[in-house]
Amino acid sequence: MPESELPQGMALTALEENFREDPYPILAEIRTRAPVLEDRELSRYVYTRHDDVKTILRDSALWSDPRKANPGSFTREFLGADMEREPSMLLMDEPDHNRLRRLVSKPFTPAAVARWRPQIQAVVKRVLDDIEEPEFDLIDRFAGPIPTVVIAEMLWLDASDHAQFKTWSDTSVKIAFNPMPGDAERVAGEAAQAALVDYFDREIEVRRKNLGGDLLSAMIRAEEDGDRLTKSEIISQCNLLLVAGNVTTTDLIGNGVKALLENPEQLALLRTCPELIDNAVEEMLRYDSPVTNSGRIANRTIDIGGCPVHSGESLSTSLAAANRDPAVYPDPDRFDIKRQDTHHQSFGGGRHLCLGAHLARLEAQEAILGLINRFEVLSASPRGYRYASAPSFRGMEEFWISTSAD
Ligand code: HEM
């Protein structure tokens, strides 16, 4: 492929069909060609090599706030508008980022998350109990409900509100991080976002009078050196947990099960050795990362691979490409749940390292073990699958699987 024909802009996202179906050969071509791809369409520099991605993500001086990107750039116009509307920790710089992160991070430590294991197991069991058909859509019936119900339970929302909560959450997430929602999608998404804000607003008032051991109470109670979260900050963090946590965890479970079904010897191995589940989930994260890209903005001239990038310019790290770099992972396109080198970039790194990583891991481990223990037979159904088209994410909207032997 000549240099000029390397994909650019939206063609390097799940909005374009080829990339959506299988981004890996395209990313491999880019990674082999040069360390940096200048993407003129989206005014950004794309990095695909593992060590470069790692270096950029861990460079704590780089900015995440899109309003610091050059005027007129895609990053500033699109993500910057999001920040004006609803400031999110994901896109904040110091000192604001550090302050918020310290105030909300306690419930997400490995020890705090581990205490939710019995509830997560119970959610997985309940969701599985509802599946009676021999053939079903894994996303709609299993991978989708699990994270939403888990977060609703962690927030101690009333069980009678769960269905409504899931609808608002799913609808609102569809427009988050999507630069080009359709008109109907945008109107529905904005209405759902407004409904969620009202809902959390009411819940916070009720909870203030009766604090408990839940996530919402933890945020109300959180205090560091006399500093506390305001009500609008708590609402904003709740929304971020939905946006950052639900679809990504659904995608991890969906992509992970797909990898197992496409590699039946790996599924058989996991059935025989369930103690491999932790490593298997790390390999699923490496092999088919739910988040494909993460961005930063240069705060100075950065020179990686002989291509200087100046202050205000946008850097996009391809987590998906980094995770398949043969310089780090032998035979990178092979899915191997016993692989020892699974230190992937799928949760990002540095200051913005995914806050929900331990929770996502635990949910995926319990979900996948629960599924394979429940069904002795599992295979992809001829009804097939359909990938979603959200830029920077990789996951399916539909994935039909069969549990019958014939
Ligand atoms: C498999 C599932 C998940 C994946 C692949 C994932 C991936 C990521 C990535 C790549 C980032 C860093 C972005 C950057 O470097 O700028 C991030 C940040 C974040 N994630 Fe996750 N995430 C997942 C699940 C979750 C869950 C379950 C939650 C919470 C319930 C969550 C909450 C967050 C938050 C709050 C941030 C922002 C952290 C900060 O800016 O300091 N994530 N996630």
Short mmCIF file of C-alpha atoms and ligand atoms in Angstrom, two decimals:
data_model
loop_
_atom_site.label_atom_id
_atom_site.label_comp_id
_atom_site.label_asym_id
_atom_site.label_seq_id
_atom_site.Cartn_x
_atom_site.Cartn_y
_atom_site.Cartn_z
CA MET A 1 0.00 0.00 0.00
CA PRO A 2 1.56 3.38 -0.93
CA GLU A 3 2.04 5.82 1.98
CA SER A 4 -0.65 8.13 0.58
CA GLU A 5 -3.21 5.31 0.72
CA LEU A 6 -2.80 4.55 4.41
CA PRO A 7 -6.17 5.22 6.05
CA GLN A 8 -6.72 8.55 7.77
CA GLY A 9 -9.32 10.18 9.97
CA MET A 10 -12.61 8.37 10.43
CA ALA A 11 -11.32 5.50 8.25
CA LEU A 12 -9.08 4.71 11.22
CA THR A 13 -12.08 4.30 13.50
CA ALA A 14 -14.98 1.86 13.85
CA LEU A 15 -17.08 4.30 11.79
CA GLU A 16 -15.54 2.71 8.68
CA GLU A 17 -16.61 -0.82 7.84
CA ASN A 18 -13.22 -2.35 6.99
CA PHE A 19 -11.65 -1.06 10.17
CA ARG A 20 -14.69 -1.99 12.22
CA GLU A 21 -14.64 -5.59 11.04
CA ASP A 22 -10.91 -6.18 11.49
CA PRO A 23 -8.61 -3.28 12.38
CA TYR A 24 -5.54 -5.42 13.04
CA PRO A 25 -4.10 -5.88 9.50
CA ILE A 26 -4.53 -2.13 8.89
CA LEU A 27 -2.84 -1.26 12.18
CA ALA A 28 -0.03 -3.75 11.50
CA GLU A 29 0.64 -2.08 8.14
CA ILE A 30 0.81 1.36 9.77
CA ARG A 31 3.00 0.10 12.62
CA THR A 32 5.45 -1.54 10.21
CA ARG A 33 5.72 1.54 7.97
CA ALA A 34 6.72 4.24 10.44
CA PRO A 35 6.51 5.09 14.13
CA VAL A 36 4.09 7.97 13.53
CA LEU A 37 1.21 8.45 11.12
CA GLU A 38 0.23 12.04 10.48
CA ASP A 39 -3.55 12.00 10.29
CA ARG A 40 -4.35 15.29 8.55
CA GLU A 41 -8.07 14.65 8.45
CA LEU A 42 -8.40 14.62 12.26
CA SER A 43 -5.33 16.83 12.85
CA ARG A 44 -3.55 14.30 15.07
CA TYR A 45 -0.44 12.11 15.15
CA VAL A 46 -1.14 8.39 15.56
CA TYR A 47 1.31 6.11 17.41
CA THR A 48 1.10 2.35 16.93
CA ARG A 49 4.30 0.95 18.46
CA HIS A 50 4.07 -0.52 21.95
CA ASP A 51 6.96 1.34 23.56
CA ASP A 52 5.93 4.71 22.09
CA VAL A 53 2.34 4.26 23.26
CA LYS A 54 3.56 3.33 26.73
CA THR A 55 5.92 6.33 26.87
CA ILE A 56 3.22 8.78 25.81
CA LEU A 57 0.57 7.48 28.21
CA ARG A 58 3.00 7.62 31.13
CA ASP A 59 4.26 11.10 30.36
CA SER A 60 2.47 12.95 33.13
CA ALA A 61 3.32 16.38 31.74
CA LEU A 62 1.23 15.84 28.59
CA TRP A 63 -2.27 17.31 28.67
CA SER A 64 -5.62 15.53 28.47
CA ASP A 65 -7.83 18.64 28.49
CA PRO A 66 -8.99 19.04 24.85
CA ARG A 67 -9.43 22.78 25.33
CA LYS A 68 -5.63 23.03 25.29
CA ALA A 69 -5.45 21.62 21.75
CA ASN A 70 -4.90 24.00 18.84
CA PRO A 71 -7.95 26.08 17.89
CA GLY A 72 -9.86 24.52 15.00
CA SER A 73 -8.43 21.05 15.64
CA PHE A 74 -10.82 18.12 15.84
CA THR A 75 -9.80 17.39 19.46
CA ARG A 76 -10.60 20.93 20.58
CA GLU A 77 -13.82 21.35 18.63
CA PHE A 78 -15.34 17.99 19.44
CA LEU A 79 -14.05 16.87 22.85
CA GLY A 80 -13.55 20.45 24.06
CA ALA A 81 -17.30 21.08 23.68
CA ASP A 82 -17.94 18.00 25.85
CA MET A 83 -15.70 19.42 28.55
CA GLU A 84 -17.59 22.75 28.56
CA ARG A 85 -20.85 20.83 29.04
CA GLU A 86 -19.73 18.25 31.57
CA PRO A 87 -16.16 18.30 32.88
CA SER A 88 -14.90 14.74 33.16
CA MET A 89 -11.88 13.49 35.10
CA LEU A 90 -10.81 11.60 31.99
CA LEU A 91 -10.18 14.90 30.22
CA MET A 92 -8.85 16.96 33.13
CA ASP A 93 -5.32 18.08 33.95
CA GLU A 94 -3.60 18.77 37.25
CA PRO A 95 -4.39 19.92 39.85
CA ASP A 96 -8.14 19.37 39.21
CA HIS A 97 -7.68 15.80 37.97
CA ASN A 98 -5.65 14.72 40.98
CA ARG A 99 -8.13 16.27 43.40
CA LEU A 100 -11.13 14.46 41.88
CA ARG A 101 -9.29 11.19 41.46
CA ARG A 102 -8.22 11.14 45.11
CA LEU A 103 -11.77 11.82 46.23
CA VAL A 104 -13.37 9.03 44.19
CA SER A 105 -10.66 6.38 44.06
CA LYS A 106 -11.09 4.58 47.41
CA PRO A 107 -13.98 2.30 46.35
CA PHE A 108 -11.96 1.15 43.32
CA THR A 109 -8.86 -0.28 45.01
CA PRO A 110 -8.33 -4.05 44.52
CA ALA A 111 -9.33 -4.75 48.15
CA ALA A 112 -12.48 -2.59 47.98
CA VAL A 113 -13.54 -4.13 44.67
CA ALA A 114 -12.89 -7.69 45.90
CA ARG A 115 -15.60 -7.18 48.55
CA TRP A 116 -18.17 -6.96 45.73
CA ARG A 117 -17.30 -10.42 44.38
CA PRO A 118 -20.27 -12.25 45.98
CA GLN A 119 -22.72 -9.65 44.62
CA ILE A 120 -21.14 -9.86 41.16
CA GLN A 121 -21.42 -13.67 41.25
CA ALA A 122 -25.09 -13.30 42.24
CA VAL A 123 -25.74 -10.87 39.36
CA VAL A 124 -24.11 -13.27 36.88
CA LYS A 125 -26.23 -16.14 38.20
CA ARG A 126 -29.45 -14.09 37.96
CA VAL A 127 -28.70 -12.98 34.43
CA LEU A 128 -27.91 -16.58 33.41
CA ASP A 129 -31.10 -17.86 35.09
CA ASP A 130 -33.12 -15.60 32.80
CA ILE A 131 -31.72 -17.27 29.67
CA GLU A 132 -33.82 -20.24 28.63
CA GLU A 133 -33.49 -20.21 24.85
CA PRO A 134 -30.84 -22.49 23.28
CA GLU A 135 -29.76 -19.60 21.04
CA PHE A 136 -29.48 -15.99 22.24
CA ASP A 137 -27.81 -12.64 21.65
CA LEU A 138 -24.91 -12.63 24.12
CA ILE A 139 -24.71 -8.82 24.18
CA ASP A 140 -28.39 -8.17 24.80
CA ARG A 141 -28.97 -10.97 27.28
CA PHE A 142 -25.65 -11.33 29.08
CA ALA A 143 -22.68 -9.03 28.42
CA GLY A 144 -24.87 -5.88 28.34
CA PRO A 145 -26.90 -6.36 31.54
CA ILE A 146 -24.03 -7.47 33.82
CA PRO A 147 -22.06 -4.19 34.15
CA THR A 148 -25.20 -2.03 34.31
CA VAL A 149 -26.79 -4.13 37.04
CA VAL A 150 -23.47 -4.34 38.93
CA ILE A 151 -23.00 -0.55 38.92
CA ALA A 152 -26.67 -0.03 39.85
CA GLU A 153 -26.18 -2.39 42.80
CA MET A 154 -22.91 -0.71 43.78
CA LEU A 155 -24.78 2.60 43.85
CA TRP A 156 -27.59 0.89 45.82
CA LEU A 157 -30.26 2.01 43.37
CA ASP A 158 -33.67 0.54 44.03
CA ALA A 159 -34.18 -2.76 42.16
CA SER A 160 -37.44 -1.38 40.70
CA ASP A 161 -35.39 1.38 39.00
CA HIS A 162 -32.84 -0.95 37.36
CA ALA A 163 -34.65 -1.39 34.03
CA GLN A 164 -35.23 2.36 33.61
CA PHE A 165 -31.65 3.05 34.72
CA LYS A 166 -30.29 0.64 32.10
CA THR A 167 -32.36 2.27 29.33
CA TRP A 168 -31.16 5.79 30.26
CA SER A 169 -27.60 4.59 30.64
CA ASP A 170 -27.53 2.75 27.28
CA THR A 171 -29.18 5.64 25.45
CA SER A 172 -26.95 8.27 26.98
CA VAL A 173 -23.75 6.28 26.37
CA LYS A 174 -24.58 6.09 22.63
CA ILE A 175 -23.85 9.79 22.17
CA ALA A 176 -20.87 10.02 24.53
CA PHE A 177 -17.60 10.09 22.57
CA ASN A 178 -19.48 9.78 19.27
CA PRO A 179 -18.68 12.82 17.14
CA MET A 180 -21.46 12.09 14.65
CA PRO A 181 -24.62 10.78 16.24
CA GLY A 182 -27.74 10.76 14.05
CA ASP A 183 -30.39 13.41 14.91
CA ALA A 184 -32.74 10.93 16.61
CA GLU A 185 -29.84 9.37 18.54
CA ARG A 186 -28.65 12.79 19.71
CA VAL A 187 -32.10 13.92 20.89
CA ALA A 188 -32.74 10.63 22.73
CA GLY A 189 -29.21 10.64 24.22
CA GLU A 190 -29.54 14.19 25.53
CA ALA A 191 -32.96 13.44 27.05
CA ALA A 192 -31.53 10.32 28.75
CA GLN A 193 -28.57 12.31 30.08
CA ALA A 194 -30.92 14.92 31.54
CA ALA A 195 -33.07 12.18 33.10
CA LEU A 196 -30.00 10.59 34.68
CA VAL A 197 -28.88 13.93 36.13
CA ASP A 198 -32.34 14.40 37.75
CA TYR A 199 -32.34 10.85 38.99
CA PHE A 200 -28.89 11.08 40.61
CA ASP A 201 -29.82 14.49 42.02
CA ARG A 202 -32.81 12.97 43.84
CA GLU A 203 -30.85 9.88 44.93
CA ILE A 204 -28.10 12.04 46.46
CA GLU A 205 -30.66 13.98 48.51
CA VAL A 206 -32.25 10.75 49.78
CA ARG A 207 -28.87 9.14 50.50
CA ARG A 208 -27.50 12.15 52.41
CA LYS A 209 -30.09 11.40 55.10
CA ASN A 210 -29.14 7.75 55.28
CA LEU A 211 -25.54 7.04 54.27
CA GLY A 212 -24.61 3.38 53.67
CA GLY A 213 -21.85 1.14 52.37
CA ASP A 214 -22.54 1.94 48.71
CA LEU A 215 -20.61 3.86 46.06
CA LEU A 216 -22.89 6.90 46.12
CA SER A 217 -22.55 7.21 49.91
CA ALA A 218 -18.77 6.78 49.53
CA MET A 219 -18.70 9.75 47.16
CA ILE A 220 -20.90 11.87 49.44
CA ARG A 221 -18.72 10.97 52.42
CA ALA A 222 -15.35 11.27 50.65
CA GLU A 223 -13.09 13.83 52.23
CA GLU A 224 -9.42 14.62 51.74
CA ASP A 225 -7.83 17.38 53.83
CA GLY A 226 -11.22 18.98 54.43
CA ASP A 227 -12.08 18.93 50.73
CA ARG A 228 -15.31 17.28 49.49
CA LEU A 229 -17.09 16.60 46.21
CA THR A 230 -19.88 19.02 45.31
CA LYS A 231 -23.26 17.61 44.27
CA SER A 232 -22.67 18.37 40.59
CA GLU A 233 -19.25 16.70 40.80
CA ILE A 234 -20.84 13.56 42.27
CA ILE A 235 -23.42 13.52 39.45
CA SER A 236 -20.66 14.00 36.91
CA GLN A 237 -18.63 11.11 38.39
CA CYS A 238 -21.70 8.84 38.34
CA ASN A 239 -22.17 9.64 34.66
CA LEU A 240 -18.50 9.00 33.99
CA LEU A 241 -18.74 5.58 35.65
CA LEU A 242 -21.56 4.69 33.27
CA VAL A 243 -19.86 6.08 30.19
CA ALA A 244 -16.39 4.75 30.98
CA GLY A 245 -17.42 1.50 32.60
CA ASN A 246 -20.52 -0.06 31.10
CA VAL A 247 -19.91 -0.39 27.38
CA THR A 248 -16.23 -1.18 27.90
CA THR A 249 -16.97 -4.06 30.27
CA THR A 250 -19.73 -5.34 27.97
CA ASP A 251 -17.22 -5.21 25.10
CA LEU A 252 -14.60 -7.06 27.14
CA ILE A 253 -17.02 -9.90 27.90
CA GLY A 254 -18.33 -9.97 24.30
CA ASN A 255 -14.89 -9.82 22.63
CA GLY A 256 -13.52 -12.33 25.15
CA VAL A 257 -16.26 -14.89 24.53
CA LYS A 258 -15.86 -14.41 20.76
CA ALA A 259 -12.12 -15.11 21.04
CA LEU A 260 -12.85 -18.29 23.02
CA LEU A 261 -15.43 -19.52 20.50
CA GLU A 262 -13.09 -18.83 17.60
CA ASN A 263 -10.34 -20.75 19.38
CA PRO A 264 -12.14 -23.83 20.72
CA GLU A 265 -8.92 -25.39 22.05
CA GLN A 266 -8.54 -22.33 24.31
CA LEU A 267 -12.13 -22.70 25.50
CA ALA A 268 -11.48 -26.39 26.22
CA LEU A 269 -8.31 -25.45 28.12
CA LEU A 270 -10.20 -22.91 30.24
CA ARG A 271 -12.89 -25.48 31.00
CA THR A 272 -10.22 -27.92 32.19
CA CYS A 273 -8.15 -25.30 34.04
CA PRO A 274 -10.55 -22.59 35.33
CA GLU A 275 -7.71 -21.25 37.49
CA LEU A 276 -6.37 -19.74 34.25
CA ILE A 277 -9.27 -17.24 34.22
CA ASP A 278 -7.26 -14.25 35.50
CA ASN A 279 -4.62 -14.72 32.83
CA ALA A 280 -7.30 -15.48 30.22
CA VAL A 281 -9.00 -12.13 30.87
CA GLU A 282 -5.65 -10.31 30.58
CA GLU A 283 -5.11 -12.04 27.23
CA MET A 284 -8.64 -11.06 26.13
CA LEU A 285 -7.80 -7.45 26.99
CA ARG A 286 -4.57 -7.66 24.99
CA TYR A 287 -5.97 -9.56 22.03
CA ASP A 288 -9.06 -7.43 21.38
CA SER A 289 -9.05 -4.28 23.48
CA PRO A 290 -12.45 -2.66 24.14
CA VAL A 291 -10.83 0.79 24.00
CA THR A 292 -8.77 1.17 20.84
CA ASN A 293 -7.33 4.68 21.28
CA SER A 294 -6.43 7.17 23.93
CA GLY A 295 -5.43 10.77 23.37
CA ARG A 296 -3.03 13.36 24.77
CA ILE A 297 -2.04 16.88 23.78
CA ALA A 298 1.59 17.96 23.47
CA ASN A 299 2.57 20.52 26.14
CA ARG A 300 5.97 21.02 24.47
CA THR A 301 7.79 19.74 21.42
CA ILE A 302 7.86 15.96 21.59
CA ASP A 303 10.10 13.99 19.31
CA ILE A 304 9.25 10.33 19.02
CA GLY A 305 10.54 8.45 16.00
CA GLY A 306 12.08 11.54 14.42
CA CYS A 307 8.77 13.35 13.95
CA PRO A 308 8.59 16.49 16.12
CA VAL A 309 5.11 17.29 17.39
CA HIS A 310 4.59 20.79 18.79
CA SER A 311 2.73 22.18 21.78
CA GLY A 312 -1.05 22.13 21.20
CA GLU A 313 -0.93 19.27 18.69
CA SER A 314 -2.87 16.06 19.37
CA LEU A 315 -1.35 12.63 19.91
CA SER A 316 -3.47 9.52 19.54
CA THR A 317 -2.08 6.30 20.96
CA SER A 318 -3.44 3.13 19.38
CA LEU A 319 -3.83 0.72 22.29
CA ALA A 320 -5.10 -1.91 19.85
CA ALA A 321 -1.94 -1.69 17.72
CA ALA A 322 0.41 -1.55 20.73
CA ASN A 323 -1.13 -4.74 22.11
CA ARG A 324 -0.26 -6.62 18.92
CA ASP A 325 3.27 -5.29 18.45
CA PRO A 326 5.51 -8.26 17.54
CA ALA A 327 8.47 -6.44 19.10
CA VAL A 328 6.90 -7.19 22.50
CA TYR A 329 4.50 -10.10 22.00
CA PRO A 330 5.73 -13.19 20.16
CA ASP A 331 3.15 -14.31 17.60
CA PRO A 332 0.89 -11.38 18.58
CA ASP A 333 -2.16 -12.43 16.54
CA ARG A 334 -2.42 -15.74 18.40
CA PHE A 335 -4.97 -15.87 21.23
CA ASP A 336 -3.29 -17.82 24.02
CA ILE A 337 -4.74 -17.80 27.54
CA LYS A 338 -1.47 -19.18 28.93
CA ARG A 339 0.58 -16.34 27.45
CA GLN A 340 3.02 -14.94 29.99
CA ASP A 341 3.54 -11.52 28.41
CA THR A 342 0.04 -10.06 28.76
CA HIS A 343 1.06 -6.64 30.15
CA HIS A 344 -1.26 -4.86 27.71
CA GLN A 345 -2.04 -1.16 27.30
CA SER A 346 -5.82 -1.62 27.31
CA PHE A 347 -6.40 0.30 30.54
CA GLY A 348 -4.17 3.17 29.42
CA GLY A 349 -1.44 4.26 31.80
CA GLY A 350 0.06 7.03 33.90
CA ARG A 351 -2.16 9.50 35.73
CA HIS A 352 -5.30 8.49 33.84
CA LEU A 353 -4.84 4.73 34.22
CA CYS A 354 -8.33 3.24 34.23
CA LEU A 355 -9.90 3.72 37.64
CA GLY A 356 -12.30 0.82 37.08
CA ALA A 357 -9.68 -1.72 35.91
CA HIS A 358 -10.03 -4.03 38.93
CA LEU A 359 -13.81 -3.92 38.76
CA ALA A 360 -13.83 -4.64 35.01
CA ARG A 361 -11.45 -7.56 35.49
CA LEU A 362 -13.52 -9.05 38.29
CA GLU A 363 -16.77 -8.73 36.34
CA ALA A 364 -15.27 -10.30 33.22
CA GLN A 365 -13.70 -13.16 35.20
CA GLU A 366 -16.95 -14.00 36.98
CA ALA A 367 -19.09 -13.53 33.85
CA ILE A 368 -16.97 -15.74 31.62
CA LEU A 369 -16.51 -18.48 34.20
CA GLY A 370 -20.25 -18.34 34.98
CA LEU A 371 -21.14 -18.67 31.31
CA ILE A 372 -18.87 -21.63 30.54
CA ASN A 373 -19.87 -23.42 33.73
CA ARG A 374 -23.56 -22.97 32.95
CA PHE A 375 -23.41 -24.20 29.34
CA GLU A 376 -21.55 -27.38 28.43
CA VAL A 377 -21.85 -26.49 24.77
CA LEU A 378 -21.13 -23.03 23.42
CA SER A 379 -20.67 -22.03 19.80
CA ALA A 380 -21.16 -19.05 17.52
CA SER A 381 -24.61 -19.16 15.93
CA PRO A 382 -25.07 -18.75 12.16
CA ARG A 383 -27.15 -15.67 13.02
CA GLY A 384 -23.75 -13.99 13.39
CA TYR A 385 -22.61 -10.74 14.98
CA ARG A 386 -22.53 -7.02 14.28
CA TYR A 387 -19.85 -4.61 15.45
CA ALA A 388 -20.82 -1.24 16.90
CA SER A 389 -19.54 1.86 15.18
CA ALA A 390 -18.37 4.01 18.09
CA PRO A 391 -14.97 5.60 17.42
CA SER A 392 -12.26 4.59 19.93
CA PHE A 393 -14.24 1.56 21.10
CA ARG A 394 -14.32 -1.99 19.79
CA GLY A 395 -17.24 -4.20 20.63
CA MET A 396 -20.34 -5.82 19.26
CA GLU A 397 -23.95 -4.66 19.27
CA GLU A 398 -25.14 -8.17 18.59
CA PHE A 399 -23.48 -11.58 18.95
CA TRP A 400 -25.62 -14.69 18.61
CA ILE A 401 -24.47 -17.82 20.33
CA SER A 402 -25.84 -21.32 20.56
CA THR A 403 -25.84 -23.67 23.55
CA SER A 404 -27.30 -26.73 21.86
CA ALA A 405 -25.25 -29.73 20.77
CA ASP A 406 -26.81 -30.02 17.30
C1 HEM B 1 -12.75 -3.53 30.13
C2 HEM B 1 -13.23 -2.43 30.63
C3 HEM B 1 -12.53 -1.13 30.62
C4 HEM B 1 -11.56 -0.64 29.77
C5 HEM B 1 -10.89 -1.37 28.60
C6 HEM B 1 -11.24 0.70 30.21
C7 HEM B 1 -10.28 1.50 29.62
C8 HEM B 1 -9.90 2.74 30.09
C9 HEM B 1 -8.82 3.53 29.55
C10 HEM B 1 -7.95 3.15 28.35
C11 HEM B 1 -8.72 4.67 30.30
C12 HEM B 1 -7.64 5.72 30.22
C13 HEM B 1 -7.84 6.79 29.21
C14 HEM B 1 -6.62 7.68 29.15
O1 HEM B 1 -5.48 7.23 29.29
O2 HEM B 1 -6.80 8.87 28.92
C15 HEM B 1 -9.76 4.60 31.30
C16 HEM B 1 -10.00 5.58 32.24
C17 HEM B 1 -11.04 5.53 33.14
N1 HEM B 1 -11.87 4.45 33.38
FE1 HEM B 1 -11.88 2.68 32.41
N2 HEM B 1 -12.04 1.03 31.28
C18 HEM B 1 -12.83 -0.07 31.57
C19 HEM B 1 -13.74 -0.18 32.60
C20 HEM B 1 -14.01 0.78 33.52
C21 HEM B 1 -14.94 0.67 34.62
C22 HEM B 1 -15.75 -0.60 34.96
C23 HEM B 1 -14.97 1.86 35.25
C24 HEM B 1 -15.73 2.29 36.47
C25 HEM B 1 -16.84 1.78 36.92
C26 HEM B 1 -14.02 2.72 34.58
C27 HEM B 1 -13.74 4.02 34.95
C28 HEM B 1 -12.74 4.79 34.39
C29 HEM B 1 -12.47 6.16 34.83
C30 HEM B 1 -13.20 6.93 35.93
C31 HEM B 1 -11.40 6.61 34.04
C32 HEM B 1 -10.73 7.98 34.12
C33 HEM B 1 -9.54 7.90 35.01
C34 HEM B 1 -8.76 9.20 35.04
O3 HEM B 1 -8.90 10.04 34.15
O4 HEM B 1 -7.98 9.36 36.00
N3 HEM B 1 -13.45 2.04 33.53
N4 HEM B 1 -10.45 3.42 31.17
#
